[in-house]
Amino acid sequence: MSFSFNEENLAKIEELKKRYPSPHALNLPCLWMAQYQDGYISLDAIEEISKIIHMPSMEIYRVATFYSMFHLEPQEKLVVDVCKTLSCKLCGSDEILNHLKNKDVRVRHVECLGSCGSAPVMQINDEYYENLDTKKVDEILGEML
């Protein structure tokens, strides 16, 4: 299976190239575009990005595996990221995690989501859900499942 960016994404990449002094700076935007386009980032997509931004594919792979928001395989279930750092823990993220165990979702306990002032926090796709309790979690998931 091969990957190629669609015309819309290729046009975005060309526009972004004009804004940065080095094409290497397009690593993250290209990873996002590949994931939005196919729902995950395949190794073929990493190879294509490598050709476009003139960066070794292993460097792109390292970035893709460093960040928990990138998926390197198709996702079967809804993926729910729950922050596991101190602010969220003190405000009830463990209760949220335990509550999610009974739901038909894939739960990932991830590093700081950067929203400590509104803890506990979870992320689904690109959306943050803050100041959570189990009732709010059920309302959010009820709209998605």
mmCIF file of C-alpha atoms in Angstrom:
data_model
loop_
_atom_site.group_PDB
_atom_site.id
_atom_site.type_symbol
_atom_site.label_atom_id
_atom_site.label_comp_id
_atom_site.label_asym_id
_atom_site.label_seq_id
_atom_site.Cartn_x
_atom_site.Cartn_y
_atom_site.Cartn_z
ATOM 1 C CA MET A 1 0.000 0.000 0.000
ATOM 2 C CA SER A 2 1.457 3.345 -0.931
ATOM 3 C CA PHE A 3 0.700 6.796 0.343
ATOM 4 C CA SER A 4 0.536 10.094 -1.434
ATOM 5 C CA PHE A 5 -0.811 13.382 -0.216
ATOM 6 C CA ASN A 6 -4.006 14.579 -1.858
ATOM 7 C CA GLU A 7 -3.938 17.753 -3.951
ATOM 8 C CA GLU A 8 -5.270 19.912 -1.115
ATOM 9 C CA ASN A 9 -2.522 18.788 1.260
ATOM 10 C CA LEU A 10 0.177 19.161 -1.386
ATOM 11 C CA ALA A 11 -0.957 22.754 -1.915
ATOM 12 C CA LYS A 12 -0.819 23.369 1.863
ATOM 13 C CA ILE A 13 2.689 21.941 2.002
ATOM 14 C CA GLU A 14 3.846 24.195 -0.818
ATOM 15 C CA GLU A 15 2.405 27.237 0.970
ATOM 16 C CA LEU A 16 4.071 26.234 4.243
ATOM 17 C CA LYS A 17 7.438 25.793 2.521
ATOM 18 C CA LYS A 18 7.386 29.510 1.724
ATOM 19 C CA ARG A 19 7.009 30.409 5.399
ATOM 20 C CA TYR A 20 9.967 28.471 6.802
ATOM 21 C CA PRO A 21 13.698 28.728 6.094
ATOM 22 C CA SER A 22 14.104 24.943 6.098
ATOM 23 C CA PRO A 23 11.727 22.241 4.846
ATOM 24 C CA HIS A 24 12.617 20.239 7.987
ATOM 25 C CA ALA A 25 10.299 22.570 9.898
ATOM 26 C CA LEU A 26 7.381 20.921 8.078
ATOM 27 C CA ASN A 27 7.830 17.621 9.900
ATOM 28 C CA LEU A 28 4.955 18.116 12.364
ATOM 29 C CA PRO A 29 2.542 19.760 9.896
ATOM 30 C CA CYS A 30 3.113 16.939 7.408
ATOM 31 C CA LEU A 31 2.562 14.302 10.083
ATOM 32 C CA TRP A 32 -0.722 15.989 11.026
ATOM 33 C CA MET A 33 -1.820 16.168 7.394
ATOM 34 C CA ALA A 34 -1.032 12.489 6.827
ATOM 35 C CA GLN A 35 -2.964 11.502 9.932
ATOM 36 C CA TYR A 36 -5.970 13.655 9.023
ATOM 37 C CA GLN A 37 -5.941 12.306 5.493
ATOM 38 C CA ASP A 38 -5.785 8.577 6.334
ATOM 39 C CA GLY A 39 -6.738 8.455 10.011
ATOM 40 C CA TYR A 40 -3.248 7.301 10.981
ATOM 41 C CA ILE A 41 0.371 7.670 9.853
ATOM 42 C CA SER A 42 1.613 4.710 7.834
ATOM 43 C CA LEU A 43 5.249 3.926 7.168
ATOM 44 C CA ASP A 44 4.528 4.793 3.545
ATOM 45 C CA ALA A 45 3.355 8.229 4.682
ATOM 46 C CA ILE A 46 6.589 8.682 6.629
ATOM 47 C CA GLU A 47 8.564 7.791 3.479
ATOM 48 C CA GLU A 48 6.555 10.316 1.453
ATOM 49 C CA ILE A 49 7.128 13.034 4.060
ATOM 50 C CA SER A 50 10.829 12.164 4.000
ATOM 51 C CA LYS A 51 10.963 12.846 0.255
ATOM 52 C CA ILE A 52 9.029 16.097 0.526
ATOM 53 C CA ILE A 53 10.967 17.674 3.396
ATOM 54 C CA HIS A 54 14.370 16.090 2.664
ATOM 55 C CA MET A 55 14.730 14.532 6.087
ATOM 56 C CA PRO A 56 15.657 10.910 6.876
ATOM 57 C CA SER A 57 12.553 8.800 7.428
ATOM 58 C CA MET A 58 13.932 7.593 10.772
ATOM 59 C CA GLU A 59 13.946 11.180 12.066
ATOM 60 C CA ILE A 60 10.311 11.570 11.047
ATOM 61 C CA TYR A 61 9.469 8.226 12.662
ATOM 62 C CA ARG A 62 11.178 9.329 15.895
ATOM 63 C CA VAL A 63 9.006 12.440 16.027
ATOM 64 C CA ALA A 64 5.846 10.474 15.216
ATOM 65 C CA THR A 65 6.539 7.976 18.001
ATOM 66 C CA PHE A 66 7.502 10.643 20.551
ATOM 67 C CA TYR A 67 4.108 12.359 20.531
ATOM 68 C CA SER A 68 1.142 10.379 21.837
ATOM 69 C CA MET A 69 -1.315 12.192 19.559
ATOM 70 C CA PHE A 70 0.070 10.508 16.464
ATOM 71 C CA HIS A 71 -1.267 7.071 15.545
ATOM 72 C CA LEU A 72 0.936 4.701 13.557
ATOM 73 C CA GLU A 73 -1.832 2.192 12.974
ATOM 74 C CA PRO A 74 -5.545 2.426 12.257
ATOM 75 C CA GLN A 75 -7.650 3.083 15.330
ATOM 76 C CA GLU A 76 -10.526 0.678 15.875
ATOM 77 C CA LYS A 77 -12.101 2.460 18.807
ATOM 78 C CA LEU A 78 -12.462 6.003 19.951
ATOM 79 C CA VAL A 79 -9.140 6.985 21.548
ATOM 80 C CA VAL A 80 -9.431 8.916 24.802
ATOM 81 C CA ASP A 81 -6.286 10.440 26.289
ATOM 82 C CA VAL A 82 -6.419 11.202 30.002
ATOM 83 C CA CYS A 83 -3.746 13.362 31.577
ATOM 84 C CA LYS A 84 -1.720 11.600 34.276
ATOM 85 C CA THR A 85 0.299 14.438 35.741
ATOM 86 C CA LEU A 86 -0.028 15.857 39.234
ATOM 87 C CA SER A 87 -2.644 18.565 38.682
ATOM 88 C CA CYS A 88 -5.047 16.153 37.019
ATOM 89 C CA LYS A 89 -4.360 13.405 39.560
ATOM 90 C CA LEU A 90 -5.123 15.759 42.442
ATOM 91 C CA CYS A 91 -8.369 16.797 40.745
ATOM 92 C CA GLY A 92 -9.672 13.305 40.026
ATOM 93 C CA SER A 93 -8.140 11.854 36.870
ATOM 94 C CA ASP A 94 -7.871 8.418 38.516
ATOM 95 C CA GLU A 95 -11.642 8.401 39.008
ATOM 96 C CA ILE A 96 -12.079 9.328 35.346
ATOM 97 C CA LEU A 97 -9.706 6.518 34.294
ATOM 98 C CA ASN A 98 -11.553 3.935 36.385
ATOM 99 C CA HIS A 99 -14.868 5.130 34.962
ATOM 100 C CA LEU A 100 -13.595 4.825 31.390
ATOM 101 C CA LYS A 101 -12.587 1.181 31.902
ATOM 102 C CA ASN A 102 -16.263 0.241 31.489
ATOM 103 C CA LYS A 103 -16.664 2.134 28.209
ATOM 104 C CA ASP A 104 -16.080 0.944 24.647
ATOM 105 C CA VAL A 105 -13.099 3.232 24.095
ATOM 106 C CA ARG A 106 -9.341 2.916 23.997
ATOM 107 C CA VAL A 107 -7.942 4.800 26.971
ATOM 108 C CA ARG A 108 -4.405 6.098 27.067
ATOM 109 C CA HIS A 109 -2.896 7.566 30.227
ATOM 110 C CA VAL A 110 -0.679 10.298 28.752
ATOM 111 C CA GLU A 111 1.719 12.949 29.926
ATOM 112 C CA CYS A 112 0.614 16.507 30.541
ATOM 113 C CA LEU A 113 -2.009 17.835 28.155
ATOM 114 C CA GLY A 114 -1.085 21.387 29.138
ATOM 115 C CA SER A 115 -4.341 22.400 30.772
ATOM 116 C CA CYS A 116 -3.484 22.162 34.454
ATOM 117 C CA GLY A 117 -5.747 25.048 35.445
ATOM 118 C CA SER A 118 -8.813 23.150 34.273
ATOM 119 C CA ALA A 119 -7.955 19.667 35.534
ATOM 120 C CA PRO A 120 -8.855 16.882 35.158
ATOM 121 C CA VAL A 121 -8.543 16.898 31.386
ATOM 122 C CA MET A 122 -9.044 14.397 28.587
ATOM 123 C CA GLN A 123 -8.494 14.714 24.864
ATOM 124 C CA ILE A 124 -10.436 13.030 22.078
ATOM 125 C CA ASN A 125 -8.977 13.693 18.639
ATOM 126 C CA ASP A 126 -8.132 17.410 18.750
ATOM 127 C CA GLU A 127 -10.729 18.369 21.341
ATOM 128 C CA TYR A 128 -9.916 19.045 24.971
ATOM 129 C CA TYR A 129 -12.527 18.359 27.635
ATOM 130 C CA GLU A 130 -11.792 20.080 30.901
ATOM 131 C CA ASN A 131 -13.045 20.290 34.497
ATOM 132 C CA LEU A 132 -14.267 16.726 34.191
ATOM 133 C CA ASP A 133 -16.263 14.472 36.426
ATOM 134 C CA THR A 134 -17.798 11.101 35.543
ATOM 135 C CA LYS A 135 -21.124 12.693 34.611
ATOM 136 C CA LYS A 136 -19.440 15.046 32.104
ATOM 137 C CA VAL A 137 -17.462 12.125 30.675
ATOM 138 C CA ASP A 138 -20.696 10.185 30.103
ATOM 139 C CA GLU A 139 -22.308 13.194 28.412
ATOM 140 C CA ILE A 140 -19.312 13.675 26.100
ATOM 141 C CA LEU A 141 -19.042 10.004 25.178
ATOM 142 C CA GLY A 142 -22.806 9.714 24.756
ATOM 143 C CA GLU A 143 -22.598 12.207 21.908
ATOM 144 C CA MET A 144 -19.769 10.301 20.219
ATOM 145 C CA LEU A 145 -20.600 6.634 20.624
#
